[in-house]
Amino acid sequence: MSAPKTVPRTAQKKSFGQWFAATGWRHLIGVALCIYAAFPLLYVLSASLNPNGTLLSSNGFFSTIGFESYSKLFANEQRPFAAWFGNTMFIGLTTAAASVFLGALAAYSFSRMRFKGRRFGLVSLLVVQIFPQLLAVVAIFILLTTLGDVYPGLGIDNQIALIMVYLGGALGVNTYLMYGFFNTAPVEIDEAAKIDGAGHARIFFTMILRLVAPILAVVGLLSFISTTSDFVIASVVLVSPENQTLAVGLYSYVSEEFTSNWSVFAAGAVLAAIPVMALFLFLQKYIVGGLTAGAGK
């Protein structure tokens, strides 16, 4: 006669104090951080839907809801919001794509090739990034003014000139960030391809770029965010209202002493955040791998 099967004893239910001491406090901190992060977003959204147009009147969350501020953005001919939006997308996307391409070329060279001055070049790129770009505003203005006399396409109030300034400022940090990720790609792949007769260009474009896709996405996203949110350099280079970006153009709504319209400014900020959020969600699957894999080498 077989022995009866023993039924395992169910785990005793934890009390609230035991649960809170074990994991509950983590949930509490997480909820507090979510509220802290969501408060500015909700405040700006509430202010954009408040037609009163003042900052103090927006203290009551969603007390008044209207879309007049969004319609005013596109109705003001002196402040062309649609042109600002298009200029921001053009400058941001072009800078991001060029930063990824140039940074990848430089990172591949430093990672796979051995040449004189390689280590000094890497250190120089890192040291240059220590100084903020704000210190070079006067130099950038004088440089573009001088270039504009010779090449009008690279002078003041030209979007191509602004893109060139952004590329020069971001190339160093992007190269160093990509360099760490390129080192994680196995060198044996390059050696096997060279045996089959492939050169550096074919290895780079057909093999390496696919392996380092996460860091390319991360660098592109960071370049796009920093470019679209820049105010100092863009306000110095771009002068005409039709050539300005969102950051510079929207500032005109709150820069005047007696005609500040915070509701319209908040509406423009909400619309300006949509492309960044959409790009972030599209590249989300690459972000974690791109930020962490290169740091492990």
Short mmCIF file of C-alpha atoms in Angstrom, two decimals:
data_model
loop_
_atom_site.label_atom_id
_atom_site.label_comp_id
_atom_site.label_asym_id
_atom_site.label_seq_id
_atom_site.Cartn_x
_atom_site.Cartn_y
_atom_site.Cartn_z
CA MET A 1 0.00 0.00 0.00
CA SER A 2 1.50 3.28 -1.13
CA ALA A 3 1.99 6.13 1.31
CA PRO A 4 -0.38 9.04 0.91
CA LYS A 5 1.01 12.03 -0.93
CA THR A 6 1.91 14.98 1.23
CA VAL A 7 0.40 18.28 0.20
CA PRO A 8 2.93 21.14 0.44
CA ARG A 9 2.05 23.77 2.94
CA THR A 10 1.08 27.05 1.37
CA ALA A 11 3.21 30.00 2.17
CA GLN A 12 1.87 32.14 4.92
CA LYS A 13 0.48 35.45 3.80
CA LYS A 14 2.73 38.34 4.69
CA SER A 15 1.42 41.19 6.75
CA PHE A 16 1.41 44.72 5.37
CA GLY A 17 4.40 45.66 7.50
CA GLN A 18 6.45 42.72 6.23
CA TRP A 19 5.48 43.44 2.62
CA PHE A 20 6.32 47.13 2.96
CA ALA A 21 9.69 46.40 4.57
CA ALA A 22 10.57 43.91 1.83
CA THR A 23 9.35 45.52 -1.40
CA GLY A 24 6.60 48.00 -0.63
CA TRP A 25 8.92 50.95 -0.02
CA ARG A 26 10.29 50.51 -3.52
CA HIS A 27 6.83 50.90 -5.01
CA LEU A 28 6.29 54.00 -2.92
CA ILE A 29 9.50 55.58 -4.18
CA GLY A 30 8.62 54.62 -7.75
CA VAL A 31 5.19 56.26 -7.51
CA ALA A 32 6.72 59.40 -6.00
CA LEU A 33 9.26 59.65 -8.81
CA CYS A 34 6.55 59.17 -11.45
CA ILE A 35 4.50 61.99 -9.93
CA TYR A 36 7.58 64.20 -9.73
CA ALA A 37 8.39 63.55 -13.42
CA ALA A 38 4.80 63.92 -14.65
CA PHE A 39 4.03 67.17 -12.83
CA PRO A 40 5.86 69.52 -15.26
CA LEU A 41 4.35 67.73 -18.25
CA LEU A 42 0.83 68.03 -16.90
CA TYR A 43 1.42 71.65 -15.96
CA VAL A 44 2.54 72.59 -19.48
CA LEU A 45 -0.36 70.67 -21.04
CA SER A 46 -2.82 72.38 -18.70
CA ALA A 47 -1.33 75.79 -19.47
CA SER A 48 -1.65 75.17 -23.23
CA LEU A 49 -5.36 74.46 -22.84
CA ASN A 50 -5.97 77.56 -20.71
CA PRO A 51 -7.01 80.46 -23.00
CA ASN A 52 -6.33 83.17 -20.40
CA GLY A 53 -2.72 83.42 -21.49
CA THR A 54 -1.05 84.02 -18.14
CA LEU A 55 1.22 81.75 -16.15
CA LEU A 56 -0.51 82.32 -12.80
CA SER A 57 -3.95 81.50 -14.20
CA SER A 58 -2.72 78.03 -15.15
CA ASN A 59 -2.22 76.89 -11.57
CA GLY A 60 -5.53 75.03 -11.56
CA PHE A 61 -4.98 71.84 -13.50
CA PHE A 62 -7.37 71.66 -16.46
CA SER A 63 -9.78 74.13 -14.81
CA THR A 64 -10.39 75.68 -18.24
CA ILE A 65 -10.03 73.76 -21.47
CA GLY A 66 -9.83 75.38 -24.88
CA PHE A 67 -7.83 75.12 -28.08
CA GLU A 68 -7.56 78.83 -28.86
CA SER A 69 -3.83 78.84 -28.10
CA TYR A 70 -3.15 76.14 -30.67
CA SER A 71 -5.06 78.04 -33.36
CA LYS A 72 -3.16 81.25 -32.53
CA LEU A 73 0.12 79.48 -33.22
CA PHE A 74 -0.73 79.07 -36.89
CA ALA A 75 -2.70 82.33 -37.31
CA ASN A 76 0.13 84.75 -36.48
CA GLU A 77 1.88 85.72 -39.72
CA GLN A 78 4.66 87.59 -37.91
CA ARG A 79 5.53 84.45 -35.97
CA PRO A 80 5.36 81.57 -38.50
CA PHE A 81 5.10 78.52 -36.29
CA ALA A 82 4.78 76.14 -39.25
CA ALA A 83 8.04 77.47 -40.71
CA TRP A 84 9.75 77.13 -37.32
CA PHE A 85 8.57 73.55 -37.06
CA GLY A 86 9.81 72.71 -40.55
CA ASN A 87 13.17 74.40 -39.93
CA THR A 88 13.61 72.49 -36.68
CA MET A 89 12.86 69.15 -38.32
CA PHE A 90 15.22 69.88 -41.21
CA ILE A 91 18.09 71.02 -38.99
CA GLY A 92 17.53 68.28 -36.40
CA LEU A 93 17.22 65.36 -38.80
CA THR A 94 20.08 66.53 -41.02
CA THR A 95 22.37 67.07 -38.05
CA ALA A 96 21.45 63.71 -36.54
CA ALA A 97 22.06 61.80 -39.78
CA ALA A 98 25.34 63.58 -40.50
CA SER A 99 26.52 63.16 -36.90
CA VAL A 100 25.85 59.42 -37.04
CA PHE A 101 27.62 59.01 -40.36
CA LEU A 102 30.70 61.11 -39.58
CA GLY A 103 30.97 59.76 -36.04
CA ALA A 104 30.75 56.18 -37.27
CA LEU A 105 33.51 56.77 -39.83
CA ALA A 106 35.79 58.30 -37.22
CA ALA A 107 35.02 55.64 -34.61
CA TYR A 108 35.72 52.83 -37.09
CA SER A 109 39.06 54.38 -37.95
CA PHE A 110 40.11 54.71 -34.32
CA SER A 111 38.85 51.23 -33.45
CA ARG A 112 40.15 49.17 -36.38
CA MET A 113 43.15 51.05 -37.73
CA ARG A 114 46.52 51.68 -36.11
CA PHE A 115 48.24 54.89 -37.12
CA LYS A 116 50.53 57.50 -35.64
CA GLY A 117 48.75 59.96 -33.37
CA ARG A 118 45.77 57.68 -32.78
CA ARG A 119 45.84 57.84 -28.97
CA PHE A 120 46.59 61.57 -29.00
CA GLY A 121 43.62 62.12 -31.29
CA LEU A 122 41.26 60.25 -28.98
CA VAL A 123 42.45 62.20 -25.95
CA SER A 124 42.19 65.47 -27.85
CA LEU A 125 38.58 64.75 -28.82
CA LEU A 126 37.73 64.10 -25.20
CA VAL A 127 39.53 67.18 -23.86
CA VAL A 128 37.88 69.51 -26.37
CA GLN A 129 34.43 68.42 -25.14
CA ILE A 130 35.26 69.59 -21.62
CA PHE A 131 34.77 73.21 -22.69
CA PRO A 132 31.10 74.14 -23.21
CA GLN A 133 30.02 75.34 -26.61
CA LEU A 134 28.73 78.54 -25.01
CA LEU A 135 32.32 79.77 -24.69
CA ALA A 136 32.65 79.74 -28.48
CA VAL A 137 29.59 81.87 -29.25
CA VAL A 138 31.60 85.01 -30.04
CA ALA A 139 34.11 83.05 -32.11
CA ILE A 140 31.30 81.32 -34.02
CA PHE A 141 29.63 84.65 -34.79
CA ILE A 142 32.87 86.22 -36.06
CA LEU A 143 33.74 83.11 -38.07
CA LEU A 144 30.34 82.91 -39.78
CA THR A 145 30.33 86.65 -40.44
CA THR A 146 33.71 86.37 -42.17
CA LEU A 147 32.69 83.26 -44.11
CA GLY A 148 29.48 84.94 -45.20
CA ASP A 149 31.45 87.60 -47.04
CA VAL A 150 33.15 84.90 -49.13
CA TYR A 151 30.55 82.10 -49.15
CA PRO A 152 27.04 83.49 -48.46
CA GLY A 153 25.71 79.97 -47.91
CA LEU A 154 27.85 79.60 -44.78
CA GLY A 155 27.17 82.99 -43.23
CA ILE A 156 24.90 84.36 -40.56
CA ASP A 157 21.17 83.61 -40.88
CA ASN A 158 21.76 80.42 -42.85
CA GLN A 159 20.57 77.01 -41.71
CA ILE A 160 23.42 75.14 -43.42
CA ALA A 161 25.91 77.19 -41.40
CA LEU A 162 24.09 76.26 -38.19
CA ILE A 163 24.22 72.58 -39.14
CA MET A 164 27.97 72.85 -39.69
CA VAL A 165 28.39 74.40 -36.24
CA TYR A 166 26.38 71.60 -34.65
CA LEU A 167 28.41 68.94 -36.46
CA GLY A 168 31.69 70.43 -35.30
CA GLY A 169 30.55 70.58 -31.71
CA ALA A 170 29.11 67.06 -31.51
CA LEU A 171 31.66 65.11 -33.52
CA GLY A 172 34.08 64.62 -30.63
CA VAL A 173 31.71 63.20 -28.04
CA ASN A 174 29.87 61.10 -30.62
CA THR A 175 33.13 59.62 -31.87
CA TYR A 176 34.27 58.71 -28.38
CA LEU A 177 30.88 57.19 -27.53
CA MET A 178 30.85 55.09 -30.71
CA TYR A 179 34.49 54.09 -30.25
CA GLY A 180 33.67 52.12 -27.11
CA PHE A 181 30.86 50.29 -28.88
CA PHE A 182 32.90 49.54 -32.01
CA ASN A 183 35.48 47.83 -29.82
CA THR A 184 32.83 45.30 -28.76
CA ALA A 185 32.40 44.09 -32.35
CA PRO A 186 34.61 41.00 -32.91
CA VAL A 187 37.77 41.72 -34.87
CA GLU A 188 37.63 38.18 -36.30
CA ILE A 189 34.78 39.30 -38.56
CA ASP A 190 37.04 41.88 -40.19
CA GLU A 191 39.86 39.39 -40.59
CA ALA A 192 37.58 36.81 -42.22
CA ALA A 193 36.23 39.43 -44.60
CA LYS A 194 39.73 40.59 -45.53
CA ILE A 195 40.67 37.00 -46.40
CA ASP A 196 37.76 36.97 -48.85
CA GLY A 197 39.09 40.16 -50.43
CA ALA A 198 36.87 42.77 -48.77
CA GLY A 199 38.29 46.21 -48.10
CA HIS A 200 37.63 48.60 -45.23
CA ALA A 201 34.77 50.33 -47.04
CA ARG A 202 32.91 47.09 -47.75
CA ILE A 203 33.45 45.81 -44.21
CA PHE A 204 32.24 49.08 -42.74
CA PHE A 205 29.08 49.52 -44.81
CA THR A 206 27.95 45.92 -45.19
CA MET A 207 28.96 44.34 -41.87
CA ILE A 208 30.02 46.68 -39.07
CA LEU A 209 27.13 49.12 -39.37
CA ARG A 210 24.65 46.29 -38.83
CA LEU A 211 26.46 45.14 -35.70
CA VAL A 212 26.60 48.61 -34.16
CA ALA A 213 23.03 49.63 -35.01
CA PRO A 214 22.11 50.28 -31.33
CA ILE A 215 24.78 52.94 -30.81
CA LEU A 216 23.89 54.55 -34.13
CA ALA A 217 20.30 54.90 -32.95
CA VAL A 218 21.37 56.32 -29.59
CA VAL A 219 23.73 58.89 -31.11
CA GLY A 220 21.10 59.92 -33.64
CA LEU A 221 18.50 60.38 -30.91
CA LEU A 222 20.83 62.36 -28.66
CA SER A 223 21.91 64.57 -31.56
CA PHE A 224 18.32 65.23 -32.56
CA ILE A 225 17.27 66.14 -29.01
CA SER A 226 20.23 68.44 -28.38
CA THR A 227 19.78 70.17 -31.75
CA THR A 228 16.05 70.78 -31.50
CA SER A 229 16.32 72.08 -27.93
CA ASP A 230 19.30 74.38 -28.49
CA PHE A 231 18.64 78.08 -28.01
CA VAL A 232 21.95 79.90 -27.54
CA ILE A 233 23.75 78.97 -30.77
CA ALA A 234 20.56 79.04 -32.85
CA SER A 235 19.62 82.51 -31.61
CA VAL A 236 23.06 83.84 -32.59
CA VAL A 237 23.19 82.27 -36.06
CA LEU A 238 19.55 82.56 -37.16
CA VAL A 239 18.19 86.11 -37.29
CA SER A 240 15.21 86.19 -39.66
CA PRO A 241 11.91 84.91 -38.21
CA GLU A 242 11.30 82.65 -41.21
CA ASN A 243 14.65 80.90 -40.66
CA GLN A 244 14.46 80.42 -36.90
CA THR A 245 13.86 77.20 -35.02
CA LEU A 246 11.15 76.41 -32.48
CA ALA A 247 13.33 77.16 -29.47
CA VAL A 248 14.20 80.63 -30.76
CA GLY A 249 10.81 81.46 -32.20
CA LEU A 250 8.73 80.40 -29.21
CA TYR A 251 10.88 82.52 -26.92
CA SER A 252 9.41 85.62 -28.58
CA TYR A 253 6.04 84.83 -26.99
CA VAL A 254 7.42 85.26 -23.46
CA SER A 255 10.36 87.63 -24.00
CA GLU A 256 8.30 90.81 -24.29
CA GLU A 257 7.61 92.63 -21.05
CA PHE A 258 3.90 93.41 -21.43
CA THR A 259 2.65 90.93 -24.06
CA SER A 260 3.81 87.58 -22.70
CA ASN A 261 1.43 84.81 -23.69
CA TRP A 262 2.32 81.72 -21.71
CA SER A 263 -0.63 79.74 -23.03
CA VAL A 264 0.53 80.01 -26.65
CA PHE A 265 4.10 79.32 -25.57
CA ALA A 266 2.96 76.17 -23.74
CA ALA A 267 0.95 75.05 -26.77
CA GLY A 268 4.02 75.40 -28.95
CA ALA A 269 6.09 73.47 -26.41
CA VAL A 270 3.59 70.60 -26.46
CA LEU A 271 3.69 70.39 -30.26
CA ALA A 272 7.48 70.67 -30.27
CA ALA A 273 7.76 67.67 -27.94
CA ILE A 274 5.79 65.36 -30.24
CA PRO A 275 8.61 64.63 -32.77
CA VAL A 276 11.11 63.95 -29.98
CA MET A 277 8.69 61.60 -28.24
CA ALA A 278 7.86 59.82 -31.50
CA LEU A 279 11.53 59.31 -32.35
CA PHE A 280 12.26 58.11 -28.81
CA LEU A 281 9.49 55.52 -28.97
CA PHE A 282 10.62 54.39 -32.41
CA LEU A 283 14.23 53.87 -31.26
CA GLN A 284 13.41 52.66 -27.77
CA LYS A 285 14.48 49.06 -28.41
CA TYR A 286 18.01 50.22 -29.27
CA ILE A 287 18.53 52.70 -26.45
CA VAL A 288 19.38 50.37 -23.54
CA GLY A 289 21.81 48.26 -25.54
CA GLY A 290 23.41 51.27 -27.16
CA LEU A 291 24.08 53.07 -23.87
CA THR A 292 25.40 50.09 -21.90
CA ALA A 293 27.22 47.77 -24.30
CA GLY A 294 29.93 50.24 -25.21
CA ALA A 295 30.76 50.88 -21.56
CA GLY A 296 31.64 47.26 -20.86
CA LYS A 297 34.76 47.16 -23.03
#
